[in-house]
mmCIF file of C-alpha atoms in Angstrom:
data_model
loop_
_atom_site.group_PDB
_atom_site.id
_atom_site.type_symbol
_atom_site.label_atom_id
_atom_site.label_comp_id
_atom_site.label_asym_id
_atom_site.label_seq_id
_atom_site.Cartn_x
_atom_site.Cartn_y
_atom_site.Cartn_z
ATOM 1 C CA MET K 1 45.205 -6.369 -84.042
ATOM 2 C CA ASP K 2 46.061 -9.594 -85.354
ATOM 3 C CA LYS K 3 45.105 -10.478 -89.120
ATOM 4 C CA SER K 4 43.129 -14.005 -89.538
ATOM 5 C CA ARG K 5 45.788 -16.522 -90.898
ATOM 6 C CA ILE K 6 43.596 -18.066 -94.145
ATOM 7 C CA LEU K 7 45.419 -21.586 -96.145
ATOM 8 C CA PHE K 8 44.440 -21.644 -99.643
ATOM 9 C CA LEU K 9 44.997 -25.005 -101.313
ATOM 10 C CA VAL K 10 43.998 -23.701 -104.910
ATOM 11 C CA PRO K 11 44.969 -24.803 -108.356
ATOM 12 C CA LEU K 12 47.696 -22.954 -110.013
ATOM 13 C CA PRO K 13 48.561 -22.847 -113.472
ATOM 14 C CA PRO K 14 49.684 -24.042 -115.779
ATOM 15 C CA PRO K 15 47.863 -25.399 -117.369
ATOM 16 C CA VAL K 16 45.654 -22.282 -117.738
ATOM 17 C CA HIS K 17 41.987 -22.293 -117.581
ATOM 18 C CA GLY K 18 39.313 -20.256 -115.328
ATOM 19 C CA SER K 19 39.630 -21.454 -111.490
ATOM 20 C CA ALA K 20 43.835 -21.688 -112.103
ATOM 21 C CA MET K 21 43.822 -17.651 -113.545
ATOM 22 C CA VAL K 22 41.462 -16.821 -110.524
ATOM 23 C CA SER K 23 43.260 -18.590 -107.784
ATOM 24 C CA GLN K 24 46.800 -17.121 -109.397
ATOM 25 C CA ALA K 25 44.876 -13.904 -109.159
ATOM 26 C CA ILE K 26 44.126 -14.454 -105.184
ATOM 27 C CA ARG K 27 47.944 -15.539 -105.155
ATOM 28 C CA ASN K 28 49.134 -12.292 -106.630
ATOM 29 C CA SER K 29 46.508 -9.731 -105.135
ATOM 30 C CA THR K 30 48.047 -7.099 -102.644
ATOM 31 C CA ARG K 31 44.732 -6.248 -101.100
ATOM 32 C CA ILE K 32 43.966 -9.878 -100.216
ATOM 33 C CA ASN K 33 47.188 -10.817 -98.989
ATOM 34 C CA ARG K 34 47.669 -7.544 -96.933
ATOM 35 C CA SER K 35 44.304 -8.302 -95.415
ATOM 36 C CA PHE K 36 45.252 -11.596 -94.223
ATOM 37 C CA GLN K 37 47.978 -13.674 -93.272
ATOM 38 C CA THR K 38 48.140 -16.202 -96.207
ATOM 39 C CA ASP K 39 49.725 -19.298 -97.429
ATOM 40 C CA TYR K 40 49.321 -21.399 -100.198
ATOM 41 C CA VAL K 41 49.334 -25.113 -101.452
ATOM 42 C CA ASN K 42 49.166 -25.827 -105.041
ATOM 43 C CA LEU K 43 46.092 -28.565 -105.749
ATOM 44 C CA SER K 44 47.264 -29.149 -109.334
ATOM 45 C CA THR K 45 48.122 -32.134 -110.614
ATOM 46 C CA SER K 46 48.255 -31.588 -114.352
ATOM 47 C CA ARG K 47 50.815 -29.615 -115.856
ATOM 48 C CA LYS K 48 49.863 -29.688 -119.435
ATOM 49 C CA MET K 49 46.258 -28.934 -120.690
ATOM 50 C CA ASN K 50 46.872 -32.485 -122.337
ATOM 51 C CA GLU K 51 47.165 -34.189 -119.071
ATOM 52 C CA ILE K 52 43.784 -33.036 -117.772
ATOM 53 C CA GLY K 53 41.476 -36.264 -117.862
ATOM 54 C CA LYS K 54 44.582 -38.892 -118.136
ATOM 55 C CA HIS K 55 46.234 -40.969 -115.488
ATOM 56 C CA CYS K 56 49.816 -40.660 -114.909
ATOM 57 C CA VAL K 57 52.637 -41.503 -112.343
ATOM 58 C CA LYS K 58 53.786 -37.473 -112.178
ATOM 59 C CA LYS K 59 50.143 -36.567 -111.228
ATOM 60 C CA ILE K 60 49.997 -39.441 -108.585
ATOM 61 C CA PHE K 61 53.457 -37.987 -107.142
ATOM 62 C CA ARG K 62 51.929 -34.259 -107.366
ATOM 63 C CA PHE K 63 48.773 -35.390 -105.527
ATOM 64 C CA PHE K 64 50.851 -36.741 -102.487
ATOM 65 C CA GLY K 65 53.114 -33.889 -102.599
ATOM 66 C CA ALA K 66 50.263 -31.508 -102.356
ATOM 67 C CA PHE K 67 48.675 -33.133 -99.374
ATOM 68 C CA SER K 68 51.815 -33.879 -97.737
ATOM 69 C CA LYS K 69 52.590 -30.278 -97.964
ATOM 70 C CA MET K 70 48.869 -29.166 -96.666
ATOM 71 C CA MET K 71 49.228 -31.920 -93.809
ATOM 72 C CA TYR K 72 52.489 -30.367 -92.713
ATOM 73 C CA LYS K 73 50.871 -26.958 -92.715
ATOM 74 C CA LEU K 74 48.116 -27.883 -90.704
ATOM 75 C CA LEU K 75 49.873 -29.712 -87.822
ATOM 76 C CA PHE K 76 52.610 -26.615 -87.526
ATOM 77 C CA HIS K 77 50.588 -24.049 -87.795
ATOM 78 C CA ARG K 78 47.032 -22.529 -86.679
ATOM 79 C CA TRP K 79 44.877 -21.613 -89.430
ATOM 80 C CA ASP K 80 41.502 -19.242 -88.970
ATOM 81 C CA ALA K 81 40.236 -20.512 -92.387
ATOM 82 C CA CYS K 82 40.791 -23.029 -95.020
ATOM 83 C CA TYR K 83 40.476 -22.127 -98.394
ATOM 84 C CA LEU K 84 39.852 -24.547 -100.814
ATOM 85 C CA ALA K 85 38.925 -24.308 -105.110
ATOM 86 C CA ILE K 86 37.433 -27.682 -105.419
ATOM 87 C CA THR K 87 35.543 -29.337 -108.489
ATOM 88 C CA CYS K 88 32.589 -30.266 -107.441
ATOM 89 C CA HIS K 89 31.654 -33.463 -109.522
ATOM 90 C CA GLY K 90 33.339 -36.697 -111.286
ATOM 91 C CA ILE K 91 37.147 -37.998 -110.358
ATOM 92 C CA GLY K 92 38.285 -34.393 -109.609
ATOM 93 C CA PHE K 93 35.317 -34.181 -106.784
ATOM 94 C CA LEU K 94 37.045 -37.298 -105.219
ATOM 95 C CA LYS K 95 40.595 -35.989 -105.490
ATOM 96 C CA ASP K 96 39.771 -33.114 -103.551
ATOM 97 C CA VAL K 97 37.807 -34.896 -100.801
ATOM 98 C CA PRO K 98 41.036 -35.995 -98.389
ATOM 99 C CA PHE K 99 41.719 -32.171 -98.688
ATOM 100 C CA VAL K 100 38.472 -31.060 -97.690
ATOM 101 C CA ALA K 101 38.449 -33.759 -94.840
ATOM 102 C CA LEU K 102 41.930 -33.078 -93.370
ATOM 103 C CA CYS K 103 40.547 -29.278 -93.584
ATOM 104 C CA LYS K 104 37.844 -30.034 -91.983
ATOM 105 C CA TRP K 105 39.359 -31.499 -89.223
ATOM 106 C CA PHE K 106 42.257 -28.865 -88.303
ATOM 107 C CA SER K 107 40.187 -25.412 -88.854
ATOM 108 C CA PRO K 108 37.536 -23.983 -87.448
ATOM 109 C CA LYS K 109 36.028 -22.723 -91.054
ATOM 110 C CA VAL K 110 36.177 -24.123 -94.800
ATOM 111 C CA ILE K 111 35.283 -22.320 -97.382
ATOM 112 C CA LEU K 112 34.659 -24.094 -100.817
ATOM 113 C CA HIS K 113 35.111 -21.913 -104.254
ATOM 114 C CA LEU K 114 33.151 -23.620 -106.917
ATOM 115 C CA HIS K 115 34.241 -22.902 -110.350
ATOM 116 C CA ASN K 116 32.220 -25.533 -111.988
ATOM 117 C CA LYS K 117 28.985 -27.146 -111.640
ATOM 118 C CA GLY K 118 27.624 -30.778 -112.113
ATOM 119 C CA LEU K 119 27.100 -31.538 -108.869
ATOM 120 C CA SER K 120 23.546 -32.229 -109.108
ATOM 121 C CA LYS K 121 24.225 -34.900 -112.363
ATOM 122 C CA GLU K 122 26.239 -37.040 -109.487
ATOM 123 C CA VAL K 123 24.549 -36.480 -106.031
ATOM 124 C CA TYR K 124 22.053 -39.084 -105.819
ATOM 125 C CA ARG K 125 24.991 -41.651 -107.350
ATOM 126 C CA TRP K 126 27.415 -43.950 -104.912
ATOM 127 C CA PRO K 127 29.612 -42.884 -103.517
ATOM 128 C CA TYR K 128 28.803 -39.096 -104.007
ATOM 129 C CA ARG K 129 25.055 -39.169 -102.076
ATOM 130 C CA TRP K 130 26.875 -39.647 -98.911
ATOM 131 C CA LEU K 131 30.065 -38.037 -99.381
ATOM 132 C CA MET K 132 28.577 -34.478 -100.943
ATOM 133 C CA PRO K 133 26.264 -33.926 -98.176
ATOM 134 C CA TRP K 134 29.234 -34.727 -95.778
ATOM 135 C CA ILE K 135 31.774 -32.617 -97.442
ATOM 136 C CA PHE K 136 29.517 -29.278 -97.828
ATOM 137 C CA ARG K 137 27.857 -29.741 -94.703
ATOM 138 C CA HIS K 138 29.009 -26.740 -92.114
ATOM 139 C CA THR K 139 31.212 -25.084 -94.866
ATOM 140 C CA GLU K 140 30.846 -21.618 -96.396
ATOM 141 C CA VAL K 141 30.242 -22.203 -100.157
ATOM 142 C CA ILE K 142 31.035 -18.886 -102.578
ATOM 143 C CA LEU K 143 29.383 -19.277 -105.992
ATOM 144 C CA LEU K 144 29.836 -17.512 -109.342
ATOM 145 C CA SER K 145 26.334 -16.539 -109.854
ATOM 146 C CA GLU K 146 23.028 -17.106 -108.161
ATOM 147 C CA ARG K 147 22.027 -18.553 -111.019
ATOM 148 C CA LEU K 148 24.401 -21.861 -109.915
ATOM 149 C CA TYR K 149 22.584 -22.135 -106.927
ATOM 150 C CA SER K 150 20.169 -24.480 -108.444
ATOM 151 C CA ASP K 151 23.242 -27.240 -109.125
ATOM 152 C CA VAL K 152 24.416 -27.250 -105.326
ATOM 153 C CA ALA K 153 20.806 -27.070 -103.591
ATOM 154 C CA SER K 154 20.186 -30.233 -102.466
ATOM 155 C CA VAL K 155 23.546 -30.310 -100.537
ATOM 156 C CA VAL K 156 24.051 -26.350 -99.510
ATOM 157 C CA ARG K 157 21.620 -24.420 -97.573
ATOM 158 C CA PRO K 158 21.313 -20.219 -99.032
ATOM 159 C CA GLU K 159 22.661 -19.161 -95.904
ATOM 160 C CA GLN K 160 26.056 -20.542 -96.755
ATOM 161 C CA VAL K 161 26.054 -19.126 -99.900
ATOM 162 C CA HIS K 162 28.385 -16.148 -101.013
ATOM 163 C CA ILE K 163 28.320 -14.542 -104.318
ATOM 164 C CA CYS K 164 31.502 -13.392 -105.851
ATOM 165 C CA PRO K 165 31.552 -12.957 -109.675
ATOM 166 C CA ASN K 166 35.512 -13.674 -111.333
ATOM 167 C CA GLY K 167 36.992 -10.587 -112.866
ATOM 168 C CA LEU K 168 40.151 -9.937 -114.823
ATOM 169 C CA SER K 169 42.790 -6.914 -115.072
ATOM 170 C CA SER K 170 42.386 -5.285 -118.150
ATOM 171 C CA PRO K 171 45.540 -5.022 -120.985
ATOM 172 C CA VAL K 172 48.001 -2.412 -120.471
ATOM 173 C CA ASP K 173 47.194 -1.265 -124.377
ATOM 174 C CA ILE K 174 43.642 -2.091 -125.476
ATOM 175 C CA LYS K 175 43.321 -0.761 -129.094
ATOM 176 C CA GLU K 176 39.721 0.496 -130.396
ATOM 177 C CA VAL K 177 38.104 -2.750 -132.316
ATOM 178 C CA SER K 178 38.592 -2.231 -135.822
ATOM 179 C CA HIS K 179 36.358 -3.385 -138.098
ATOM 180 C CA SER K 180 37.456 -4.884 -141.734
ATOM 181 C CA SER K 181 35.495 -5.218 -144.515
ATOM 182 C CA VAL K 182 35.753 -9.005 -143.763
ATOM 183 C CA PRO K 183 34.321 -9.433 -140.714
ATOM 184 C CA HIS K 184 36.036 -12.220 -137.857
ATOM 185 C CA LEU K 185 34.521 -14.251 -135.261
ATOM 186 C CA LEU K 186 37.256 -15.499 -132.659
ATOM 187 C CA PHE K 187 36.256 -18.901 -130.843
ATOM 188 C CA LEU K 188 38.911 -18.783 -128.138
ATOM 189 C CA SER K 189 38.893 -22.334 -126.509
ATOM 190 C CA ASN K 190 40.538 -25.457 -126.129
ATOM 191 C CA LEU K 191 38.810 -28.081 -128.731
ATOM 192 C CA ILE K 192 36.445 -29.633 -126.450
ATOM 193 C CA GLU K 193 33.070 -30.872 -127.909
ATOM 194 C CA SER K 194 30.689 -29.008 -125.109
ATOM 195 C CA LYS K 195 32.290 -25.114 -126.025
ATOM 196 C CA GLY K 196 30.174 -25.869 -129.136
ATOM 197 C CA VAL K 197 32.932 -26.864 -131.847
ATOM 198 C CA TYR K 198 30.492 -28.974 -134.321
ATOM 199 C CA VAL K 199 27.844 -26.437 -133.451
ATOM 200 C CA LEU K 200 29.741 -23.405 -134.464
ATOM 201 C CA LEU K 201 31.096 -25.237 -137.681
ATOM 202 C CA ASP K 202 27.713 -25.942 -138.736
ATOM 203 C CA ALA K 203 26.370 -22.020 -138.089
ATOM 204 C CA CYS K 204 29.538 -21.041 -140.171
ATOM 205 C CA GLN K 205 28.587 -23.373 -143.068
ATOM 206 C CA ILE K 206 24.700 -22.300 -143.181
ATOM 207 C CA LEU K 207 26.190 -18.636 -143.338
ATOM 208 C CA LYS K 208 28.338 -19.317 -145.745
ATOM 209 C CA ASP K 209 25.861 -20.953 -147.882
ATOM 210 C CA LYS K 210 23.681 -17.855 -147.627
ATOM 211 C CA GLY K 211 26.442 -15.741 -149.166
ATOM 212 C CA TYR K 212 27.850 -13.970 -146.148
ATOM 213 C CA SER K 213 31.274 -12.985 -146.299
ATOM 214 C CA PHE K 214 33.091 -13.432 -142.824
ATOM 215 C CA ILE K 215 36.448 -15.404 -141.386
ATOM 216 C CA CYS K 216 35.842 -17.487 -138.007
ATOM 217 C CA ASP K 217 38.980 -17.597 -136.159
ATOM 218 C CA PHE K 218 39.484 -20.677 -133.961
ATOM 219 C CA VAL K 219 42.248 -20.352 -131.017
ATOM 220 C CA GLY K 220 43.111 -23.132 -128.598
ATOM 221 C CA GLY K 221 44.785 -26.226 -127.858
ATOM 222 C CA GLU K 222 44.030 -29.733 -129.298
ATOM 223 C CA THR K 223 42.507 -32.220 -126.952
ATOM 224 C CA LYS K 224 41.951 -35.900 -126.848
ATOM 225 C CA GLU K 225 38.011 -35.441 -128.079
ATOM 226 C CA ILE K 226 39.242 -33.279 -131.080
ATOM 227 C CA THR K 227 42.603 -32.687 -132.350
ATOM 228 C CA ARG K 228 43.764 -30.596 -135.448
ATOM 229 C CA ARG K 229 43.550 -33.157 -137.764
ATOM 230 C CA HIS K 230 40.214 -34.310 -136.988
ATOM 231 C CA LEU K 231 38.995 -30.189 -136.612
ATOM 232 C CA GLU K 232 40.265 -29.793 -139.867
ATOM 233 C CA GLU K 233 38.369 -32.718 -141.647
ATOM 234 C CA GLU K 234 35.264 -31.760 -140.278
ATOM 235 C CA ILE K 235 36.152 -28.230 -141.737
ATOM 236 C CA SER K 236 36.999 -29.785 -145.271
ATOM 237 C CA GLN K 237 33.720 -31.684 -145.089
ATOM 238 C CA ARG K 238 31.509 -28.448 -144.713
ATOM 239 C CA GLY K 239 33.580 -26.752 -147.677
ATOM 240 C CA LEU K 240 34.771 -24.103 -145.123
ATOM 241 C CA GLU K 241 38.695 -24.040 -145.732
ATOM 242 C CA GLU K 242 37.993 -20.244 -147.118
ATOM 243 C CA TYR K 243 36.432 -19.313 -143.864
ATOM 244 C CA VAL K 244 36.979 -21.097 -140.933
ATOM 245 C CA VAL K 245 41.119 -21.150 -139.694
ATOM 246 C CA TYR K 246 42.608 -23.021 -136.822
ATOM 247 C CA HIS K 247 45.303 -21.427 -135.343
ATOM 248 C CA GLY K 248 45.786 -23.936 -132.532
ATOM 249 C CA PRO K 249 46.963 -22.275 -128.880
ATOM 250 C CA GLN K 250 48.227 -18.378 -128.461
ATOM 251 C CA TYR K 251 48.981 -16.766 -125.457
ATOM 252 C CA GLY K 252 50.277 -13.453 -124.470
ATOM 253 C CA GLU K 253 50.570 -10.714 -127.097
ATOM 254 C CA ALA K 254 49.577 -13.285 -129.814
ATOM 255 C CA LYS K 255 46.613 -14.176 -128.068
ATOM 256 C CA GLU K 256 45.921 -10.307 -127.652
ATOM 257 C CA LEU K 257 46.650 -9.740 -131.486
ATOM 258 C CA PHE K 258 43.689 -12.265 -132.422
ATOM 259 C CA PHE K 259 41.218 -9.615 -130.104
ATOM 260 C CA GLN K 260 42.074 -6.448 -131.494
ATOM 261 C CA LYS K 261 41.732 -8.044 -135.126
ATOM 262 C CA ALA K 262 38.003 -9.447 -134.201
ATOM 263 C CA ASP K 263 34.492 -7.931 -134.485
ATOM 264 C CA ILE K 264 32.632 -10.534 -133.049
ATOM 265 C CA PHE K 265 33.228 -12.696 -130.157
ATOM 266 C CA VAL K 266 31.604 -16.422 -130.328
ATOM 267 C CA GLN K 267 31.457 -19.464 -127.576
ATOM 268 C CA PRO K 268 28.139 -21.652 -128.159
ATOM 269 C CA THR K 269 28.985 -23.734 -124.944
ATOM 270 C CA PHE K 270 26.677 -26.098 -123.611
ATOM 271 C CA GLU K 271 28.578 -27.090 -120.866
ATOM 272 C CA ASP K 272 30.063 -24.190 -118.743
ATOM 273 C CA CYS K 273 30.000 -22.215 -115.113
ATOM 274 C CA PHE K 274 31.516 -18.798 -116.063
ATOM 275 C CA PRO K 275 33.889 -18.605 -118.866
ATOM 276 C CA LEU K 276 36.767 -16.176 -118.352
ATOM 277 C CA THR K 277 36.834 -15.711 -122.173
ATOM 278 C CA LEU K 278 33.931 -13.815 -122.137
ATOM 279 C CA VAL K 279 35.189 -11.411 -119.754
ATOM 280 C CA GLU K 280 38.215 -11.088 -122.165
ATOM 281 C CA ALA K 281 36.106 -10.348 -125.004
ATOM 282 C CA MET K 282 34.041 -7.688 -122.954
ATOM 283 C CA GLN K 283 37.546 -5.947 -122.052
ATOM 284 C CA HIS K 284 38.252 -6.140 -125.839
ATOM 285 C CA GLY K 285 34.857 -4.216 -126.581
ATOM 286 C CA LEU K 286 33.674 -7.155 -128.631
ATOM 287 C CA PRO K 287 30.134 -7.888 -128.868
ATOM 288 C CA VAL K 288 29.434 -11.563 -127.657
ATOM 289 C CA VAL K 289 27.542 -14.259 -129.335
ATOM 290 C CA SER K 290 26.938 -17.465 -126.481
ATOM 291 C CA THR K 291 24.164 -19.366 -124.820
ATOM 292 C CA ASP K 292 21.776 -19.602 -121.807
ATOM 293 C CA GLU K 293 24.237 -21.745 -120.009
ATOM 294 C CA GLY K 294 25.662 -21.248 -116.566
ATOM 295 C CA ALA K 295 26.556 -17.752 -115.345
ATOM 296 C CA ILE K 296 26.350 -16.222 -118.876
ATOM 297 C CA PRO K 297 23.151 -14.654 -119.009
ATOM 298 C CA ASP K 298 24.467 -12.311 -115.906
ATOM 299 C CA MET K 299 27.466 -11.705 -118.430
ATOM 300 C CA ILE K 300 25.760 -11.230 -121.580
ATOM 301 C CA VAL K 301 22.409 -9.109 -121.370
ATOM 302 C CA ASP K 302 20.995 -10.561 -124.881
ATOM 303 C CA GLY K 303 20.205 -7.420 -127.538
ATOM 304 C CA GLU K 304 22.582 -5.190 -125.071
ATOM 305 C CA ASN K 305 26.295 -6.446 -125.597
ATOM 306 C CA GLY K 306 25.379 -9.387 -127.441
ATOM 307 C CA PHE K 307 23.161 -12.483 -127.884
ATOM 308 C CA VAL K 308 21.936 -15.305 -125.738
ATOM 309 C CA CYS K 309 21.173 -18.101 -128.008
ATOM 310 C CA PRO K 310 19.831 -21.369 -126.730
ATOM 311 C CA ARG K 311 22.220 -24.287 -125.986
ATOM 312 C CA ARG K 312 22.875 -26.678 -129.301
ATOM 313 C CA GLU K 313 20.587 -24.607 -131.198
ATOM 314 C CA VAL K 314 22.389 -23.871 -134.420
ATOM 315 C CA ASN K 315 19.760 -21.639 -135.951
ATOM 316 C CA GLY K 316 20.144 -19.089 -132.855
ATOM 317 C CA LEU K 317 23.361 -18.206 -133.489
ATOM 318 C CA VAL K 318 23.302 -17.843 -137.122
ATOM 319 C CA ASN K 319 20.196 -15.494 -136.177
ATOM 320 C CA ALA K 320 22.522 -13.742 -133.753
ATOM 321 C CA PHE K 321 25.642 -13.859 -136.867
ATOM 322 C CA GLU K 322 23.270 -12.571 -139.368
ATOM 323 C CA LYS K 323 22.012 -9.225 -137.397
ATOM 324 C CA LEU K 324 25.792 -8.411 -135.626
ATOM 325 C CA LEU K 325 27.265 -9.165 -140.044
ATOM 326 C CA THR K 326 24.786 -6.827 -141.383
ATOM 327 C CA ASN K 327 24.697 -3.827 -139.227
ATOM 328 C CA ASN K 328 27.607 -1.894 -138.336
ATOM 329 C CA GLU K 329 26.033 0.430 -135.947
ATOM 330 C CA LEU K 330 24.845 -2.715 -133.672
ATOM 331 C CA ARG K 331 28.180 -3.761 -133.748
ATOM 332 C CA LYS K 332 29.573 -0.501 -132.789
ATOM 333 C CA GLN K 333 26.679 -0.184 -129.764
ATOM 334 C CA MET K 334 27.604 -3.248 -128.770
ATOM 335 C CA SER K 335 30.972 -2.978 -128.555
ATOM 336 C CA LYS K 336 30.709 0.235 -126.489
ATOM 337 C CA ASN K 337 27.993 -1.693 -124.023
ATOM 338 C CA ALA K 338 30.474 -4.694 -123.711
ATOM 339 C CA ARG K 339 33.162 -2.271 -122.580
ATOM 340 C CA PHE K 340 31.057 -0.593 -120.350
ATOM 341 C CA ARG K 341 29.507 -4.154 -118.785
ATOM 342 C CA TYR K 342 33.286 -5.146 -118.119
ATOM 343 C CA LYS K 343 34.626 -2.057 -115.977
ATOM 344 C CA GLU K 344 31.619 -1.972 -114.155
ATOM 345 C CA ARG K 345 31.579 -5.574 -113.080
ATOM 346 C CA TYR K 346 33.991 -8.094 -114.003
ATOM 347 C CA THR K 347 37.604 -6.008 -113.449
ATOM 348 C CA LEU K 348 39.818 -7.626 -111.417
ATOM 349 C CA ASP K 349 39.654 -4.577 -108.491
ATOM 350 C CA ALA K 350 36.156 -5.764 -108.339
ATOM 351 C CA PHE K 351 36.406 -9.182 -107.865
ATOM 352 C CA GLU K 352 39.199 -8.665 -104.687
ATOM 353 C CA LYS K 353 36.824 -6.056 -102.819
ATOM 354 C CA THR K 354 34.045 -8.606 -102.987
ATOM 355 C CA PHE K 355 36.054 -11.916 -102.227
ATOM 356 C CA GLN K 356 37.826 -9.422 -99.620
ATOM 357 C CA GLN K 357 34.291 -8.242 -97.984
ATOM 358 C CA ILE K 358 33.245 -12.164 -98.091
ATOM 359 C CA LEU K 359 35.984 -13.321 -96.150
ATOM 360 C CA SER K 360 36.255 -10.805 -93.372
ATOM 361 C CA GLU K 361 32.102 -11.589 -93.003
ATOM 362 C CA ILE K 362 33.029 -15.356 -93.029
ATOM 363 C CA LEU K 363 35.738 -14.709 -90.103
ATOM 364 C CA ASN K 364 33.953 -12.186 -88.317
#
């Protein structure tokens, strides 16, 4: 029996972000690539984190290079389906429109995998109000959580939707988390305001003023929104020089070391979908303090493997930190719960099985 042929149009790293990491996992998956005849086109026009959101000549050439490669593959090969990991809002959506349009012309089935949200904020604006309904019409849509359906409900019918949570492979050697005399909080993200950088700094200031002992490690790259200099100025203004340390971007073994010495993971995001850093934290048995944003309440069960706080609310973060900083037994129990939840729901194997099943259902 001939295998179904699928053309994958996906962003691949670098830079490293959620959609690119999942796309790379699909490309490297033995299970998926043995189940179907596959080929790949890299849609990423950025090669560095600081290129995202910027306009440059190199990105234009990369765009037309990817489009030309896709057109060649569509013209000279037959595909049973085209899979696209697209951006569902803003300039990123407009950039993806030509790719989806051509796939809809040549392929009997188009599968759109959404790793972000924001469609509902723009669907009634020009030109999105007529582009979005057309792009999503007669497609299959993969969402990361049922909680995210409300964002696309105006243009996607329930019967089009498939749910597939992301997953990550476990590091080769996960050490037991050690709780030092001075607890370490870990914030792992590029410096973006919507990730809750300033909210976290305000919470740290309150904890300091209350007399708590802690270190908050900031790990992630600078951005045009928040540079190293700006972050360090904010730290200084709050008198947090002895409490908050910025380490810049860290990868591989260096990043692993920060997970191993951390006691609590924190990401007070207020604009997110399915942060893979939370899955990494659960891998390492870290209690997670985050917000009721996107699919996070699916990932973090409030009071079980962490705390889910209201977005932009400093006091909610402070209350969660106080419970964890003053109760070692609670931290240990949440650590066990976090690791169990990862193994139960968010491994790479679980993702591959669900993803393969969805593709098979669509193609059959």
